[in-house]
Amino acid sequence: MLTATAEALSNIAFIKYWGNRDQALRLPSNPSLSMNLAGLKTVTTVTFNPEFKEDRLTLNGVVATGAALERVSRHLDLIRERAGIALPAQVESGNTFPSGAGIASSASGFAALTVAAASAAGLNLEPNELSALARRGSGSASRSIPGGFTEWQLGRAADGSDSYAFSIAPPTHWDLTDVIAVISAAHKATGSTEGHGIADTSPFQRARVAGAHDRLSACRTALLARDFERFATVVEEDAIAMHAVMMTSRPALLYWEPLTIAILQALPTWRAEGLPVCFTIDAGPNVHCLTPSAHAAEVERRLRALGVPTVLTAPPGPAASVVADR
Ligand code: PMV
């Protein structure tokens, strides 16, 4: 029996990935940059067994079928093909963060699945290869393979083998904390795979992509220098640019809710009062408030005072890894 367990963290992008130049291979239209979120973890065990008739999947203890199982099976096919095996698998996956809290689990999920399946299949892959492979399951999963602060480069190869993420700084580099205002746990009406597919229908996507390279290098420079003010400006600019594209694609994607906007309006005031905090938002209504850890409790207090029901806090976290035999 070929079995392995792996764990991987979710991540929050400072420079966003939105839109693909190759939808099937998940080759992005622009490079992106993110931070792994300690504590927001997926743990996945993959077991290949000739006695199984077909792939099976459980998510947080519940048997999954349909589209979720199909997506996992297609991803396992890539690994089986590479390892030269044709065995069905049992996949058991669980998140340490509340499921349905609107925290994307595809990044940590496909990163953990890739590392566990590759190890169970006996493949000995470099981190770059694991990252490029995780990318095929969910683009942002490529950034959850390396540790700390990571950059996902575009790559040039037609097969996508050099479109992977690498670490630009370890978790200890900067004690930034993601204070997440969880506004709605409702399931997204339009998932990101579909969203990437329609990004080019927005007249603003071309401009967003053209500016992404400069924003990424400004963000990288600010991050490496721990320059919060410059970091805040470019991170907010980039998030707004992505949501402008979402809102102007066909069909239009509007992820914000009233409380999302209330926080966006409050943040500049807090900053003017001397609280170093900035926002970014993924494909949902939750607001990720980034702040040096010394200010995380104050940011959380203010978010709750605005009426935010749930707040999660995550500092930078390590790379995905195989969990030693238990
Ligand atoms: O990996 P996906 O296909 O779920 O795309 C993630 C897209 C965003 O979260 C909105 C942005 C990002 O770079 O993580």
Short mmCIF file of C-alpha atoms and ligand atoms in Angstrom, two decimals:
data_model
loop_
_atom_site.label_atom_id
_atom_site.label_comp_id
_atom_site.label_asym_id
_atom_site.label_seq_id
_atom_site.Cartn_x
_atom_site.Cartn_y
_atom_site.Cartn_z
CA MET A 1 0.00 0.00 0.00
CA LEU A 2 1.37 3.39 -1.01
CA THR A 3 0.40 6.04 1.48
CA ALA A 4 1.57 9.47 2.68
CA THR A 5 0.24 12.43 4.67
CA ALA A 6 1.09 16.06 3.95
CA GLU A 7 0.13 19.45 5.28
CA ALA A 8 -0.02 22.84 3.60
CA LEU A 9 -1.15 26.34 4.54
CA SER A 10 -3.56 28.72 2.90
CA ASN A 11 -2.04 31.94 1.57
CA ILE A 12 -3.09 35.55 1.04
CA ALA A 13 -1.95 37.31 -2.13
CA PHE A 14 -0.54 40.83 -1.87
CA ILE A 15 -0.29 41.01 -5.67
CA LYS A 16 -3.20 39.06 -7.09
CA TYR A 17 -3.47 36.29 -9.64
CA TRP A 18 -6.56 36.84 -11.78
CA GLY A 19 -6.95 35.47 -15.31
CA ASN A 20 -5.03 32.81 -17.22
CA ARG A 21 -3.11 32.92 -20.48
CA ASP A 22 -3.78 29.16 -20.67
CA GLN A 23 -6.89 28.12 -18.79
CA ALA A 24 -6.31 24.33 -19.07
CA LEU A 25 -2.72 24.49 -17.74
CA ARG A 26 -3.56 27.33 -15.30
CA LEU A 27 -0.79 29.48 -16.70
CA PRO A 28 -1.41 32.95 -15.23
CA SER A 29 -1.74 36.24 -17.09
CA ASN A 30 0.43 37.95 -14.47
CA PRO A 31 2.91 36.97 -11.75
CA SER A 32 1.73 37.18 -8.12
CA LEU A 33 3.09 37.40 -4.60
CA SER A 34 1.71 36.11 -1.30
CA MET A 35 2.24 35.10 2.32
CA ASN A 36 1.46 31.66 3.77
CA LEU A 37 -1.01 31.81 6.65
CA ALA A 38 0.11 29.90 9.75
CA GLY A 39 -2.70 27.96 11.39
CA LEU A 40 -4.94 27.93 8.30
CA LYS A 41 -3.90 24.45 7.32
CA THR A 42 -5.07 21.45 5.31
CA VAL A 43 -3.85 17.97 6.26
CA THR A 44 -4.30 15.32 3.55
CA THR A 45 -3.61 11.59 3.42
CA VAL A 46 -3.42 9.85 0.05
CA THR A 47 -3.42 6.06 -0.21
CA PHE A 48 -3.04 4.27 -3.56
CA ASN A 49 -4.43 0.76 -3.34
CA PRO A 50 -5.05 -1.83 -6.11
CA GLU A 51 -8.04 -3.12 -4.13
CA PHE A 52 -9.99 0.13 -4.58
CA LYS A 53 -12.34 0.24 -7.56
CA GLU A 54 -12.21 4.02 -7.99
CA ASP A 55 -10.95 7.19 -6.33
CA ARG A 56 -12.63 8.15 -3.09
CA LEU A 57 -12.56 11.50 -1.30
CA THR A 58 -13.56 12.64 2.17
CA LEU A 59 -13.46 16.33 3.12
CA ASN A 60 -13.56 17.03 6.85
CA GLY A 61 -14.95 13.53 7.39
CA VAL A 62 -17.75 13.86 4.83
CA VAL A 63 -17.70 11.76 1.64
CA ALA A 64 -17.43 14.00 -1.42
CA THR A 65 -18.68 13.12 -4.89
CA GLY A 66 -19.45 14.99 -8.12
CA ALA A 67 -17.39 17.99 -9.18
CA ALA A 68 -15.15 18.01 -6.07
CA LEU A 69 -14.16 14.35 -6.52
CA GLU A 70 -13.76 14.82 -10.28
CA ARG A 71 -11.31 17.74 -9.80
CA VAL A 72 -9.25 15.73 -7.29
CA SER A 73 -9.23 12.68 -9.59
CA ARG A 74 -7.98 14.74 -12.54
CA HIS A 75 -5.20 16.08 -10.33
CA LEU A 76 -4.28 12.58 -9.16
CA ASP A 77 -4.13 11.54 -12.84
CA LEU A 78 -1.26 13.99 -13.38
CA ILE A 79 0.66 12.40 -10.52
CA ARG A 80 -0.21 8.81 -11.55
CA GLU A 81 0.92 9.56 -15.10
CA ARG A 82 4.21 10.95 -13.85
CA ALA A 83 4.81 8.00 -11.52
CA GLY A 84 3.70 5.41 -14.09
CA ILE A 85 1.02 3.93 -11.84
CA ALA A 86 -2.68 3.37 -12.47
CA LEU A 87 -3.94 2.71 -8.95
CA PRO A 88 -7.13 4.24 -7.53
CA ALA A 89 -6.69 6.35 -4.40
CA GLN A 90 -8.39 7.15 -1.15
CA VAL A 91 -7.97 10.84 -0.25
CA GLU A 92 -8.81 12.05 3.25
CA SER A 93 -8.51 15.78 3.70
CA GLY A 94 -9.29 18.06 6.63
CA ASN A 95 -8.88 21.76 7.35
CA THR A 96 -7.85 23.22 10.68
CA PHE A 97 -9.74 26.41 9.87
CA PRO A 98 -13.50 26.54 10.08
CA SER A 99 -14.89 25.18 6.83
CA GLY A 100 -17.40 27.46 5.22
CA ALA A 101 -15.80 30.51 6.82
CA GLY A 102 -15.17 31.85 3.36
CA ILE A 103 -11.45 31.13 3.59
CA ALA A 104 -10.34 29.63 0.30
CA SER A 105 -9.23 26.06 0.89
CA SER A 106 -8.22 25.35 -2.71
CA ALA A 107 -4.68 26.72 -2.19
CA SER A 108 -3.90 24.68 0.94
CA GLY A 109 -6.00 21.77 -0.36
CA PHE A 110 -4.27 21.28 -3.70
CA ALA A 111 -0.83 21.97 -2.21
CA ALA A 112 -1.35 19.28 0.46
CA LEU A 113 -2.89 16.88 -2.09
CA THR A 114 0.08 17.33 -4.44
CA VAL A 115 2.72 16.74 -1.77
CA ALA A 116 0.89 13.74 -0.26
CA ALA A 117 0.09 12.10 -3.62
CA ALA A 118 3.60 12.63 -5.03
CA SER A 119 5.12 11.12 -1.90
CA ALA A 120 2.68 8.20 -1.80
CA ALA A 121 3.41 7.49 -5.48
CA GLY A 122 7.14 7.37 -4.72
CA LEU A 123 7.99 10.48 -6.75
CA ASN A 124 10.97 12.41 -5.50
CA LEU A 125 10.23 15.92 -6.79
CA GLU A 126 11.99 19.24 -6.21
CA PRO A 127 9.92 22.04 -4.57
CA ASN A 128 9.72 23.85 -7.94
CA GLU A 129 8.26 20.76 -9.59
CA LEU A 130 5.76 20.28 -6.75
CA SER A 131 4.75 23.93 -7.04
CA ALA A 132 4.18 23.69 -10.83
CA LEU A 133 2.19 20.50 -10.26
CA ALA A 134 0.07 22.06 -7.46
CA ARG A 135 -0.65 24.96 -9.87
CA ARG A 136 -2.54 22.56 -12.15
CA GLY A 137 -5.08 21.90 -9.36
CA SER A 138 -5.52 25.53 -8.30
CA GLY A 139 -3.27 28.40 -9.40
CA SER A 140 -2.82 29.85 -5.93
CA ALA A 141 -1.83 26.39 -4.59
CA SER A 142 1.53 26.85 -6.34
CA ARG A 143 2.30 29.59 -3.78
CA SER A 144 1.51 27.34 -0.79
CA ILE A 145 4.33 24.90 -1.61
CA PRO A 146 7.33 27.10 -0.62
CA GLY A 147 7.48 28.78 2.80
CA GLY A 148 6.96 32.32 4.11
CA PHE A 149 6.59 35.03 1.48
CA THR A 150 6.40 33.55 -2.00
CA GLU A 151 6.40 34.72 -5.60
CA TRP A 152 4.78 32.83 -8.46
CA GLN A 153 6.64 33.58 -11.66
CA LEU A 154 4.97 33.59 -15.07
CA GLY A 155 7.36 31.14 -16.72
CA ARG A 156 7.97 30.86 -20.47
CA ALA A 157 7.78 27.14 -21.23
CA ALA A 158 4.72 26.09 -23.24
CA ASP A 159 4.14 23.11 -20.91
CA GLY A 160 4.15 25.38 -17.83
CA SER A 161 7.08 23.58 -16.16
CA ASP A 162 8.71 26.90 -15.18
CA SER A 163 5.54 28.57 -13.93
CA TYR A 164 6.06 27.89 -10.23
CA ALA A 165 6.40 29.77 -6.94
CA PHE A 166 9.52 30.19 -4.82
CA SER A 167 10.21 31.74 -1.44
CA ILE A 168 11.49 35.34 -1.44
CA ALA A 169 11.71 35.58 2.38
CA PRO A 170 11.23 33.16 5.28
CA PRO A 171 8.27 33.48 7.71
CA THR A 172 10.58 35.16 10.25
CA HIS A 173 11.41 37.99 7.84
CA TRP A 174 8.49 40.25 8.84
CA ASP A 175 5.94 39.79 11.62
CA LEU A 176 3.01 40.80 9.43
CA THR A 177 -0.31 39.43 10.59
CA ASP A 178 -3.40 38.80 8.50
CA VAL A 179 -6.41 39.80 10.61
CA ILE A 180 -9.28 38.36 8.61
CA ALA A 181 -12.72 39.93 8.89
CA VAL A 182 -14.99 36.98 8.12
CA ILE A 183 -18.13 38.65 6.81
CA SER A 184 -19.99 35.84 5.15
CA ALA A 185 -19.66 32.09 5.16
CA ALA A 186 -21.97 31.75 2.17
CA HIS A 187 -20.68 29.68 -0.72
CA LYS A 188 -19.37 31.75 -3.60
CA ALA A 189 -21.82 32.03 -6.49
CA THR A 190 -18.94 32.13 -8.98
CA GLY A 191 -15.79 30.24 -8.12
CA SER A 192 -12.34 31.44 -9.09
CA THR A 193 -11.81 28.88 -11.90
CA GLU A 194 -14.80 30.35 -13.72
CA GLY A 195 -13.73 33.87 -12.77
CA HIS A 196 -10.26 33.45 -14.31
CA GLY A 197 -12.00 32.23 -17.46
CA ILE A 198 -13.93 35.48 -17.95
CA ALA A 199 -11.25 37.96 -16.77
CA ASP A 200 -10.39 38.85 -20.37
CA THR A 201 -13.97 40.01 -21.00
CA SER A 202 -13.24 43.05 -18.82
CA PRO A 203 -11.84 46.03 -20.75
CA PHE A 204 -9.67 46.73 -17.69
CA GLN A 205 -7.90 43.36 -17.51
CA ARG A 206 -5.29 44.36 -20.08
CA ALA A 207 -4.39 47.48 -18.06
CA ARG A 208 -4.35 45.53 -14.79
CA VAL A 209 -2.01 42.89 -16.23
CA ALA A 210 0.25 45.55 -17.80
CA GLY A 211 0.66 47.24 -14.40
CA ALA A 212 1.04 44.05 -12.37
CA HIS A 213 4.76 43.65 -13.06
CA ASP A 214 5.58 47.10 -11.65
CA ARG A 215 3.27 46.61 -8.68
CA LEU A 216 4.89 43.26 -7.96
CA SER A 217 8.40 44.67 -7.94
CA ALA A 218 7.28 47.64 -5.78
CA CYS A 219 5.60 45.21 -3.38
CA ARG A 220 8.66 42.91 -3.28
CA THR A 221 10.96 45.87 -2.56
CA ALA A 222 8.69 47.22 0.20
CA LEU A 223 8.33 43.76 1.72
CA LEU A 224 12.06 43.04 1.72
CA ALA A 225 12.69 46.49 3.30
CA ARG A 226 9.76 46.02 5.74
CA ASP A 227 8.48 49.41 4.55
CA PHE A 228 4.85 49.24 5.67
CA GLU A 229 3.68 52.49 4.10
CA ARG A 230 4.84 51.60 0.59
CA PHE A 231 3.64 48.06 1.05
CA ALA A 232 0.14 49.27 2.07
CA THR A 233 -0.22 51.57 -0.95
CA VAL A 234 0.63 48.96 -3.56
CA VAL A 235 -1.28 46.08 -1.92
CA GLU A 236 -4.52 48.11 -1.76
CA GLU A 237 -4.03 49.39 -5.31
CA ASP A 238 -3.60 45.85 -6.61
CA ALA A 239 -6.67 44.48 -4.79
CA ILE A 240 -8.85 47.30 -6.09
CA ALA A 241 -7.54 46.72 -9.64
CA MET A 242 -8.55 43.05 -9.44
CA HIS A 243 -12.04 43.88 -8.15
CA ALA A 244 -12.46 46.51 -10.87
CA VAL A 245 -11.80 43.73 -13.40
CA MET A 246 -14.22 41.39 -11.63
CA MET A 247 -16.97 44.01 -11.56
CA THR A 248 -16.55 44.81 -15.25
CA SER A 249 -16.29 41.26 -16.63
CA ARG A 250 -19.19 39.51 -18.36
CA PRO A 251 -21.03 38.42 -16.34
CA ALA A 252 -20.02 40.98 -13.72
CA LEU A 253 -18.70 39.57 -10.44
CA LEU A 254 -19.52 41.66 -7.39
CA TYR A 255 -18.17 40.01 -4.26
CA TRP A 256 -18.47 42.89 -1.80
CA GLU A 257 -21.14 43.26 0.87
CA PRO A 258 -22.08 46.36 2.90
CA LEU A 259 -19.70 45.40 5.72
CA THR A 260 -16.86 44.95 3.22
CA ILE A 261 -17.28 48.58 2.15
CA ALA A 262 -17.66 49.80 5.74
CA ILE A 263 -14.21 48.35 6.51
CA LEU A 264 -12.66 49.80 3.34
CA GLN A 265 -13.96 53.21 4.40
CA ALA A 266 -12.79 52.87 8.00
CA LEU A 267 -9.24 51.73 7.24
CA PRO A 268 -7.84 55.03 5.87
CA THR A 269 -9.14 56.78 9.00
CA TRP A 270 -7.44 54.25 11.25
CA ARG A 271 -4.24 54.67 9.28
CA ALA A 272 -4.47 58.46 9.56
CA GLU A 273 -4.74 57.96 13.33
CA GLY A 274 -1.41 56.12 13.28
CA LEU A 275 -2.56 52.48 13.14
CA PRO A 276 -0.47 50.72 10.44
CA VAL A 277 -3.02 48.53 8.64
CA CYS A 278 -4.02 47.93 5.02
CA PHE A 279 -6.50 45.69 3.23
CA THR A 280 -6.72 43.13 0.51
CA ILE A 281 -9.75 41.12 -0.66
CA ASP A 282 -9.97 37.80 -2.54
CA ALA A 283 -12.91 36.44 -4.55
CA GLY A 284 -15.35 36.97 -1.70
CA PRO A 285 -16.58 39.59 0.79
CA ASN A 286 -14.02 38.95 3.56
CA VAL A 287 -11.46 41.67 4.20
CA HIS A 288 -7.87 40.64 4.99
CA CYS A 289 -6.38 43.37 7.17
CA LEU A 290 -2.57 43.28 7.14
CA THR A 291 -0.76 44.77 10.09
CA PRO A 292 2.46 44.27 12.10
CA SER A 293 1.65 41.73 14.84
CA ALA A 294 1.93 44.32 17.64
CA HIS A 295 -1.23 45.98 16.26
CA ALA A 296 -3.26 42.85 15.47
CA ALA A 297 -5.32 42.93 18.68
CA GLU A 298 -6.28 46.58 18.15
CA VAL A 299 -7.29 45.91 14.52
CA GLU A 300 -9.41 42.97 15.68
CA ARG A 301 -11.07 45.12 18.38
CA ARG A 302 -11.97 47.79 15.82
CA LEU A 303 -13.30 45.23 13.32
CA ARG A 304 -15.58 43.77 15.98
CA ALA A 305 -16.78 47.26 16.90
CA LEU A 306 -17.82 47.68 13.23
CA GLY A 307 -19.97 44.56 13.60
CA VAL A 308 -17.68 41.89 12.12
CA PRO A 309 -18.93 38.60 13.61
CA THR A 310 -15.82 36.44 13.19
CA VAL A 311 -12.15 37.41 13.11
CA LEU A 312 -9.29 35.00 12.35
CA THR A 313 -5.65 35.93 12.87
CA ALA A 314 -2.72 34.39 10.97
CA PRO A 315 1.01 35.23 10.99
CA PRO A 316 3.41 34.11 8.20
CA GLY A 317 3.80 30.33 7.99
CA PRO A 318 6.15 27.64 6.66
CA ALA A 319 6.30 25.51 3.50
CA ALA A 320 4.11 22.52 2.69
CA SER A 321 5.61 19.27 3.96
CA VAL A 322 5.19 15.55 4.32
CA VAL A 323 4.06 14.64 7.82
CA ALA A 324 6.24 11.94 9.36
CA ASP A 325 4.59 8.52 9.76
CA ARG A 326 2.14 8.61 12.61
O1 PMV B 1 -6.17 29.57 -7.13
P1 PMV B 1 -7.49 30.12 -7.51
O2 PMV B 1 -7.93 29.65 -8.87
O3 PMV B 1 -8.54 29.86 -6.45
O4 PMV B 1 -7.36 31.70 -7.66
C1 PMV B 1 -7.16 32.57 -6.57
C2 PMV B 1 -7.55 33.95 -6.92
C3 PMV B 1 -7.48 34.98 -5.81
O5 PMV B 1 -7.55 34.38 -4.54
C4 PMV B 1 -8.67 35.92 -5.96
C5 PMV B 1 -6.20 35.82 -5.92
C6 PMV B 1 -4.92 35.15 -5.52
O6 PMV B 1 -3.89 35.49 -6.12
O7 PMV B 1 -4.92 34.31 -4.59
#
